mmCIF file of C-alpha atoms in Angstrom:
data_model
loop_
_atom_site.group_PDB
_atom_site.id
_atom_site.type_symbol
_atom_site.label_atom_id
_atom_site.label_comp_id
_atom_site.label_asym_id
_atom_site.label_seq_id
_atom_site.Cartn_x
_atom_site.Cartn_y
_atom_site.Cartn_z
ATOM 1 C CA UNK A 1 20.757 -37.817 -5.743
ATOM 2 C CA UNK A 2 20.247 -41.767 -4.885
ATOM 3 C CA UNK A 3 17.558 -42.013 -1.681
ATOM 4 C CA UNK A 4 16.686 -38.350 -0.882
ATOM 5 C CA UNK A 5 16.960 -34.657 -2.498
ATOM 6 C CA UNK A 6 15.490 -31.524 -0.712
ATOM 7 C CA UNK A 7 16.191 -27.722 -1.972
ATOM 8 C CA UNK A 8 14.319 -25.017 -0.804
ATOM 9 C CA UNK A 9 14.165 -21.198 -1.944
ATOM 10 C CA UNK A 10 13.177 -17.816 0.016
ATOM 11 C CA UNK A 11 13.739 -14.505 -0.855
ATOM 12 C CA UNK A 12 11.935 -11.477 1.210
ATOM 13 C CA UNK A 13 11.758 -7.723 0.300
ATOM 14 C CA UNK A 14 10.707 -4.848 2.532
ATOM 15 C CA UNK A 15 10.899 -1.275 1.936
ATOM 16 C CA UNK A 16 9.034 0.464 5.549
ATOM 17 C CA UNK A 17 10.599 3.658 4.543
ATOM 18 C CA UNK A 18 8.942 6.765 6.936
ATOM 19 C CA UNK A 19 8.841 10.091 5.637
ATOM 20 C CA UNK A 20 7.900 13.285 7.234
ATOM 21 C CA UNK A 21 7.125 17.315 6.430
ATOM 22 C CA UNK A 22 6.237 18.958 9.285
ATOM 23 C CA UNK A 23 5.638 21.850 11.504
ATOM 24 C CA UNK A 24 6.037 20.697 15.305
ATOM 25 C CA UNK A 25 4.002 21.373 18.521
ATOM 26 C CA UNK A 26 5.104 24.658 20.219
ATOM 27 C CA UNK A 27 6.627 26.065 16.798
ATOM 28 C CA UNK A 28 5.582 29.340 14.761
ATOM 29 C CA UNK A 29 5.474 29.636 11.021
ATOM 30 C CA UNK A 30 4.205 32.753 9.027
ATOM 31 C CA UNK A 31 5.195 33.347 5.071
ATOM 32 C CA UNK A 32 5.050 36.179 2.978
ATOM 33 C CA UNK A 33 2.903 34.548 0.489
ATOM 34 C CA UNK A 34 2.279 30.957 -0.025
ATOM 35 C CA UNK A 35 3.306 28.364 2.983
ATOM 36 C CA UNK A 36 3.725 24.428 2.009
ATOM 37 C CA UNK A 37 4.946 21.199 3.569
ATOM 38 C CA UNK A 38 5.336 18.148 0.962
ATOM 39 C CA UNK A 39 6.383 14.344 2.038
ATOM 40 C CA UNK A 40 6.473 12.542 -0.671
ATOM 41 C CA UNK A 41 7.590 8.318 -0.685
ATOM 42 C CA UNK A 42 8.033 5.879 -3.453
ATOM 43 C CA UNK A 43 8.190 2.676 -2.769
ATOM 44 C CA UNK A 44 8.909 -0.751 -4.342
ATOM 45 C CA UNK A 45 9.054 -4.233 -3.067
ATOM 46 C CA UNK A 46 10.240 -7.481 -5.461
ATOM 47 C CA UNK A 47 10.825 -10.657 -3.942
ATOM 48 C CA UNK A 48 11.563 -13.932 -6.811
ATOM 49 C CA UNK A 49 12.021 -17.029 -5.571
ATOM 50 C CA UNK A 50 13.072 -20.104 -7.483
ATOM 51 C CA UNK A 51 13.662 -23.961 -6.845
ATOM 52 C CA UNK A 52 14.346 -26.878 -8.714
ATOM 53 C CA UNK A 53 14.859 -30.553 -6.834
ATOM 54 C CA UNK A 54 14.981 -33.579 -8.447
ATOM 55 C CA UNK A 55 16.147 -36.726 -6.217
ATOM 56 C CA UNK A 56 16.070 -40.272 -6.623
ATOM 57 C CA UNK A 57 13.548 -41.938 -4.078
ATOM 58 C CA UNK A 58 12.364 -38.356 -2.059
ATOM 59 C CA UNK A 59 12.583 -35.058 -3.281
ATOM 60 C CA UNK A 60 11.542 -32.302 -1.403
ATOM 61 C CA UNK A 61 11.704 -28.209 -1.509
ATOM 62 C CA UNK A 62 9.602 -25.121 -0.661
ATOM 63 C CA UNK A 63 9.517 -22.100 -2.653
ATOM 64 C CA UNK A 64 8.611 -18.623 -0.860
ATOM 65 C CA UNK A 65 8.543 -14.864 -1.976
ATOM 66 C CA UNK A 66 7.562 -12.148 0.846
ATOM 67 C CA UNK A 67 7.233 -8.625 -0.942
ATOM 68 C CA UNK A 68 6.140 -5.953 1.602
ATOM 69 C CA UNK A 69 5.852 -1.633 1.882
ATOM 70 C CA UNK A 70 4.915 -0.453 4.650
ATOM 71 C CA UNK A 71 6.032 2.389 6.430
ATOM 72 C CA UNK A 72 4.729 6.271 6.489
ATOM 73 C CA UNK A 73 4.031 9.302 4.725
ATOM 74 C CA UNK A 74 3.296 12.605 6.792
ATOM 75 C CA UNK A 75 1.965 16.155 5.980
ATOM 76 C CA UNK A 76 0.988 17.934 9.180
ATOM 77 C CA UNK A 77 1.255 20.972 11.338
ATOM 78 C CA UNK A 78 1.060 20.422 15.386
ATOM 79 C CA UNK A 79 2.312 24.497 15.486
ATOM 80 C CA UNK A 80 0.726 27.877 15.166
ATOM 81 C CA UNK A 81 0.683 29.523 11.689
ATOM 82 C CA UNK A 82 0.352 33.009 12.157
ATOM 83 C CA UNK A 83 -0.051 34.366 8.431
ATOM 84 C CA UNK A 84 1.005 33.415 4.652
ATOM 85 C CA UNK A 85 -1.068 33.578 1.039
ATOM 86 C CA UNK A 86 -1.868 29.752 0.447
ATOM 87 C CA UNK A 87 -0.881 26.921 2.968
ATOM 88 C CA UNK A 88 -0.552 23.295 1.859
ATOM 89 C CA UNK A 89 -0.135 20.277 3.510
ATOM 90 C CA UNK A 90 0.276 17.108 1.042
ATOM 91 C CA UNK A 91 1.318 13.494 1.865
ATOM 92 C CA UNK A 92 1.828 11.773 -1.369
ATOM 93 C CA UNK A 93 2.506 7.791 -1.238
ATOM 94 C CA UNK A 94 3.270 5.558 -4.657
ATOM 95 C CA UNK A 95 3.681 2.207 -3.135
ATOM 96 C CA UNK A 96 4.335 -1.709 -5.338
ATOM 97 C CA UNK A 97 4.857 -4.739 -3.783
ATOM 98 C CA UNK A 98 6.106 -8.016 -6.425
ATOM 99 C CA UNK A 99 6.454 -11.457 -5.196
ATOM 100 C CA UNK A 100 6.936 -14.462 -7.255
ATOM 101 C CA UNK A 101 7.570 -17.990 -6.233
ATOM 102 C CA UNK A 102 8.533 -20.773 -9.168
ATOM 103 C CA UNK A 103 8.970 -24.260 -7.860
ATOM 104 C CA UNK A 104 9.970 -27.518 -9.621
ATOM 105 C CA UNK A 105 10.419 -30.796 -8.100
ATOM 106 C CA UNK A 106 10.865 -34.356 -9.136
ATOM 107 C CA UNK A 107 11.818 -37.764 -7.939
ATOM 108 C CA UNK A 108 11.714 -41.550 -8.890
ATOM 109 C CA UNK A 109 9.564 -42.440 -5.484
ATOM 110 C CA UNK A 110 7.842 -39.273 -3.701
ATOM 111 C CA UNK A 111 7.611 -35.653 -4.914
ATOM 112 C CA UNK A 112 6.336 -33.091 -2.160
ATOM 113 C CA UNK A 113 6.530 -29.472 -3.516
ATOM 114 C CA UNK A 114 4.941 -26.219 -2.650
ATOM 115 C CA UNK A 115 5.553 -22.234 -3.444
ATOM 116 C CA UNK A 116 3.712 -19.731 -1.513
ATOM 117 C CA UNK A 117 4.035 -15.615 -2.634
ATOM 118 C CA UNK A 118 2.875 -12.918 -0.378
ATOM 119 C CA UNK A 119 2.577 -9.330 -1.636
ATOM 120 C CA UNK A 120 1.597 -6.959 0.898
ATOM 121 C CA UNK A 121 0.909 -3.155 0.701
ATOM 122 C CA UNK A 122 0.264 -1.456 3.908
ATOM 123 C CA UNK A 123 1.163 2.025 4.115
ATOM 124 C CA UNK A 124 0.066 5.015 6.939
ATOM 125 C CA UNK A 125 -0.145 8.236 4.863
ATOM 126 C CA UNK A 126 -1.950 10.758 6.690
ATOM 127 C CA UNK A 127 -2.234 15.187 6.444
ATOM 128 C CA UNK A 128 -3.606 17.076 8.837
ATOM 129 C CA UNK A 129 -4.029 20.237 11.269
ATOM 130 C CA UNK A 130 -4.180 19.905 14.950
ATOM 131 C CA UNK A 131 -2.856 23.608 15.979
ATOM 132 C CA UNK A 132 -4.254 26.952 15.370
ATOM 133 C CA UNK A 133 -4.259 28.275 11.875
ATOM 134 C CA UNK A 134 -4.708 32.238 10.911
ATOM 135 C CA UNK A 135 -3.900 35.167 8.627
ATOM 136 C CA UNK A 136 -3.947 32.899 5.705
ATOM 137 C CA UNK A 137 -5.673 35.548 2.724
ATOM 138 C CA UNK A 138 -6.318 32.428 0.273
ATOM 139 C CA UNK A 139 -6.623 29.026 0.352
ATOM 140 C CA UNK A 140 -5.944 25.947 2.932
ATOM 141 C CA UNK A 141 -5.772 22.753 1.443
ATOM 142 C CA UNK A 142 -5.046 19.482 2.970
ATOM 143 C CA UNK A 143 -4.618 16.491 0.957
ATOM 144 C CA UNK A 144 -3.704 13.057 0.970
ATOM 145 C CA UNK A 145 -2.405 11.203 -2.335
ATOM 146 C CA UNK A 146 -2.139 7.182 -2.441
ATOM 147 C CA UNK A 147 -1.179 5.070 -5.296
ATOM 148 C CA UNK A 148 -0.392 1.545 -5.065
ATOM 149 C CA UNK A 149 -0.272 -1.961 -6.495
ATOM 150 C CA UNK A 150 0.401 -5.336 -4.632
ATOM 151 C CA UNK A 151 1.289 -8.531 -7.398
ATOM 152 C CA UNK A 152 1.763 -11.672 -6.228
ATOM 153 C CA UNK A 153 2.288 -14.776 -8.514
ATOM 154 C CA UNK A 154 3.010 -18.975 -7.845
ATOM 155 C CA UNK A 155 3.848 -21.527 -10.133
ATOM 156 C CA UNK A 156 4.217 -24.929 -8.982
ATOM 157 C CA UNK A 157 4.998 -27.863 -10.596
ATOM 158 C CA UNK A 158 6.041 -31.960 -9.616
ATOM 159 C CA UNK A 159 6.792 -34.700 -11.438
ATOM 160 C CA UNK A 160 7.528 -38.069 -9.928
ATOM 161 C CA UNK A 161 7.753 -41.908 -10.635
ATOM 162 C CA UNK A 162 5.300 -43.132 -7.855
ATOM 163 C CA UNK A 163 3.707 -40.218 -6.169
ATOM 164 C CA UNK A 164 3.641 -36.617 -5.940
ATOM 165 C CA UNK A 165 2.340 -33.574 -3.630
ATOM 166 C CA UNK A 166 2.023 -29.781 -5.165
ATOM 167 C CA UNK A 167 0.334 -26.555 -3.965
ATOM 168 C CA UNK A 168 0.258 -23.016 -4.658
ATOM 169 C CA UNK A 169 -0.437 -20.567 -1.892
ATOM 170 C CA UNK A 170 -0.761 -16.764 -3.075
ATOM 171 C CA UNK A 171 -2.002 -13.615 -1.688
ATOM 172 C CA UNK A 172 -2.160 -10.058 -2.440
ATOM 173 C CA UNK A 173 -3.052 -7.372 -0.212
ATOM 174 C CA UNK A 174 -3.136 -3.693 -0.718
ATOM 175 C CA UNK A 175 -4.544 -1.834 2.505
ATOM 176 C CA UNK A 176 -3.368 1.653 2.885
ATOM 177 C CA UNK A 177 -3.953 3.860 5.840
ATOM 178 C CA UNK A 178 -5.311 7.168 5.122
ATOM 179 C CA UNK A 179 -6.058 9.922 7.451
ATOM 180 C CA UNK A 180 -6.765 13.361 6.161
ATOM 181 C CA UNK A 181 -8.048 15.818 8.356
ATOM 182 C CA UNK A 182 -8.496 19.237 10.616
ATOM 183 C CA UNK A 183 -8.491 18.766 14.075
ATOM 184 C CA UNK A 184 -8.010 22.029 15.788
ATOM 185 C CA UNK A 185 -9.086 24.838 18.116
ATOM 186 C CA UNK A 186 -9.480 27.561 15.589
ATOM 187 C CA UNK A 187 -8.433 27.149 11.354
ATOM 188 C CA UNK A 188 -9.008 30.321 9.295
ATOM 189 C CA UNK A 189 -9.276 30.721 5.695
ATOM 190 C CA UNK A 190 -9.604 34.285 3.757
ATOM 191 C CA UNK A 191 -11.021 31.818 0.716
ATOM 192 C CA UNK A 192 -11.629 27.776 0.549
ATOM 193 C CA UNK A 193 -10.593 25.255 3.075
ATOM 194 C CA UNK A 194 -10.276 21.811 1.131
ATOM 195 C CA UNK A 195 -9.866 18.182 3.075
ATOM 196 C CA UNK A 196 -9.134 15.316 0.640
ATOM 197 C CA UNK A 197 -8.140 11.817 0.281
ATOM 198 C CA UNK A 198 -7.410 9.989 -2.875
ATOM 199 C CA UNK A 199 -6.365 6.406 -3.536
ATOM 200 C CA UNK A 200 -5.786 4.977 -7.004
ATOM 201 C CA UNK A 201 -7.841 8.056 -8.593
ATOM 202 C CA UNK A 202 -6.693 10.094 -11.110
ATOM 203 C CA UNK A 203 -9.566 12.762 -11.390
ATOM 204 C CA UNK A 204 -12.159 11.403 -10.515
ATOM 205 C CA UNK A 205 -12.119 7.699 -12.652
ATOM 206 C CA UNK A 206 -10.139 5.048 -11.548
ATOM 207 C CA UNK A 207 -6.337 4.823 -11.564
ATOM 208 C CA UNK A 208 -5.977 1.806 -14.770
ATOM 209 C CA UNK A 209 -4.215 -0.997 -13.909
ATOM 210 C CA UNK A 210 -3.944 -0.579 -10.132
ATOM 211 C CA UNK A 211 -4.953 -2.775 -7.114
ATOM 212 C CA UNK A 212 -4.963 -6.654 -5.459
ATOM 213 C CA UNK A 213 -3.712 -9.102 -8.066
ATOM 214 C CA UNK A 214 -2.743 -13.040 -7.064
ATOM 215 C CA UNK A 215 -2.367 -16.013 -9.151
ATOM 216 C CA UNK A 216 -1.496 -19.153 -8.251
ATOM 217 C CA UNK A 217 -1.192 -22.562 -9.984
ATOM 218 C CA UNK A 218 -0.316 -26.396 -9.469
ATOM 219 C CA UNK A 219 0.333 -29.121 -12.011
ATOM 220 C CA UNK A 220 2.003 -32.193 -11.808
ATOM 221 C CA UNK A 221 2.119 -35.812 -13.200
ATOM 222 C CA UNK A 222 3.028 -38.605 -11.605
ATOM 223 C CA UNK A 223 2.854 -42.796 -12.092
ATOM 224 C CA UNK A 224 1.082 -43.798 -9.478
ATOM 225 C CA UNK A 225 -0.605 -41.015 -7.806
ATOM 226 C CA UNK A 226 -1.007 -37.256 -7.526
ATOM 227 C CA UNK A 227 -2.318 -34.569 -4.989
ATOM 228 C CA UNK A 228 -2.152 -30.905 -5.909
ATOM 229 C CA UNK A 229 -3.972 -27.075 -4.627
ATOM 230 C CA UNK A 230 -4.355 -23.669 -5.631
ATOM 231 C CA UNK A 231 -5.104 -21.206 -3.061
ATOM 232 C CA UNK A 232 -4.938 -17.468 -3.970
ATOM 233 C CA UNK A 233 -6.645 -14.501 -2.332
ATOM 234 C CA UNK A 234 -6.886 -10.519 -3.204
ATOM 235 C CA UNK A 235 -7.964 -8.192 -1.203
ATOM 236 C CA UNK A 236 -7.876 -4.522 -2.350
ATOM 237 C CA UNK A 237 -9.392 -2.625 1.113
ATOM 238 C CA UNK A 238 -7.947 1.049 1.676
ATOM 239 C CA UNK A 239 -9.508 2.300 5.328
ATOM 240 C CA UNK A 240 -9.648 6.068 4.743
ATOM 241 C CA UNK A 241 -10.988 8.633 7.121
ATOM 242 C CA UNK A 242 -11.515 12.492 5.842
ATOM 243 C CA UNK A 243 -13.045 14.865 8.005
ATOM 244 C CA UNK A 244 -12.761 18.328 10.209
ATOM 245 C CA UNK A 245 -13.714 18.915 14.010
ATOM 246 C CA UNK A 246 -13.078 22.387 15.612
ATOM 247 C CA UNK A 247 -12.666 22.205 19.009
ATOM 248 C CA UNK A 248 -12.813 26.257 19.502
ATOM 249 C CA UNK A 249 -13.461 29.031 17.356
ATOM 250 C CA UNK A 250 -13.815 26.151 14.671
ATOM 251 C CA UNK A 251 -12.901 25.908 11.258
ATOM 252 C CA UNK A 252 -14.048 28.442 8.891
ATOM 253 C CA UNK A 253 -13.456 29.605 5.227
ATOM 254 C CA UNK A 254 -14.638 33.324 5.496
ATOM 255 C CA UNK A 255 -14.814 34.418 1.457
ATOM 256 C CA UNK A 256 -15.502 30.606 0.004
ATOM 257 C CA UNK A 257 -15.950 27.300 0.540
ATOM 258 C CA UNK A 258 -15.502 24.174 2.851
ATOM 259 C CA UNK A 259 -15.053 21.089 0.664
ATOM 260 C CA UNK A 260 -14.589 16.959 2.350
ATOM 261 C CA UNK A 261 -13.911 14.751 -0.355
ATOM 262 C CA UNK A 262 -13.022 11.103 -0.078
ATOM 263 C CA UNK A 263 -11.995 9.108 -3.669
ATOM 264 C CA UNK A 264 -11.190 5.528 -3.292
ATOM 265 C CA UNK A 265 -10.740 2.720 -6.040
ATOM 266 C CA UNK A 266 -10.234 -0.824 -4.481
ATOM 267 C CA UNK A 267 -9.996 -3.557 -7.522
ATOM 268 C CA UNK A 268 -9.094 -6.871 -6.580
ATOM 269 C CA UNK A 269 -8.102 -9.754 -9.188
ATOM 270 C CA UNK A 270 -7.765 -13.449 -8.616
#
């Protein structure tokens, strides 16, 4: 262009799927042998955003990429289960968010140009008991299962003849919301009652190559003068809460065990 130039870029992705398995308040379920409700989501976020300006005395443009999950997964039973072998209740959540911004601009006078990329993970997934559980011969097992990655990436860049302004603005943020637990009048087992939450375990090491990744960066060259930034943050922070409560007859695993377990990996990479 001859005096001024401005292009901008955004591009947003969102995937707040909710998914639920469940036995309701005031219902009745008994099974002949084993008894199971499974939600299961995958989920996947990728935003790319991309801008190139050039203009003759001003050019000017702003790159951004939003990539977001949210959502919920849900295992639970609000009912009465009268009877059955084994009885499962497993929310299972693979969550990835992607955003990446690229920005270019350039101009014979002034230069300003910026990305910013925002990957967020925030799911609920959550399993649990709150009504009365019995006749179950073997096993109860409750379990929550999270997996997730959020990747977020800028690359900024300006040339210019006189002066020129860059920055790169990135953050990723995984921060699931697990809940795994028993909350009920009376739960009986004929063998083990198990309460667990996992996130981005497999086992008991760490799940490789999951977690809080941002990188940013900001160049540019210029005649006269040039200001540029990098600002990227990662935060990998899962809140998970595992635990039983009876309010009644309690909870109680007559021929074997009662096992909490809580497994979280949280890596974060700037």
């Amino acid at each position: 262009g001859g005096l001024v130039a401005g292009s901008g870029a955004v591009a947003t992705a969102s995937h707040p799927a909710v998914v639920t398995a469940a036995s309701a308040s005031g219902s009745s379920v008994q099974a002949g042998t084993d008894a199971g409700f499974y939600a299961l989501s995958v989920g996947r976020a990728d935003a790319v955003a991309k801008r190139l300006g050039v203009g003759g005395l001003l050019g000017a443009g702003v790159t951004v990429a939003n990539a977001q999950v949210g959502g919920s997964v849900d295992a639970h039973s609000a009912g009465t289960v009268l009877g059955g072998s084994n009885l499962t209740f497993e929310a299972n959540g693979k969550h990835y968010a992607d955003a990446i911004a690229f920005t270019v601009a350039g101009s014979l006078g002034v230069s300003v140009g910026g990305g910013s990329s925002t990957a967020t993970v925030d799911p609920a997934i959550r399993a649990y008991i709150t009504g009365n559980v019995s006749g179950i011969s073997g096993d109860i097992v409750v379990s929550t299962i999270s997996e997730g990655n959020a990747d977020s990436e800028t690359k900024g860049t300006a040339v210019s003849g006189v002066a020129s302004f860059s920055g790169s603005y990135t953050r990723a943020t995984l921060r699931p919301d697990i809940d795994t637990y028993i909350h009920a009048g009376s739960v009986t087992a004929g063998d083990d009652i198990t309460v667990r939450s996992s996130h981005n375990m497999t086992g008991d090491n760490p799940t490789a190559g999951k977690g809080a990744d941002a990188r940013a960066n900001a160049s540019s060259i210029s005649g006269l003068l040039s200001v540029n930034g990098v600002d990227a943050v990662a935060t990998a922070s899962a809140k998970m809460d595992t635990y039983v409560q009876g309010t009644g007859a309690g909870i109680t695993a007559t021929g074997g065990t009662l096992s909490v377990a809580s497994r979280s990996s949280n890596d974060a990479y700037v």
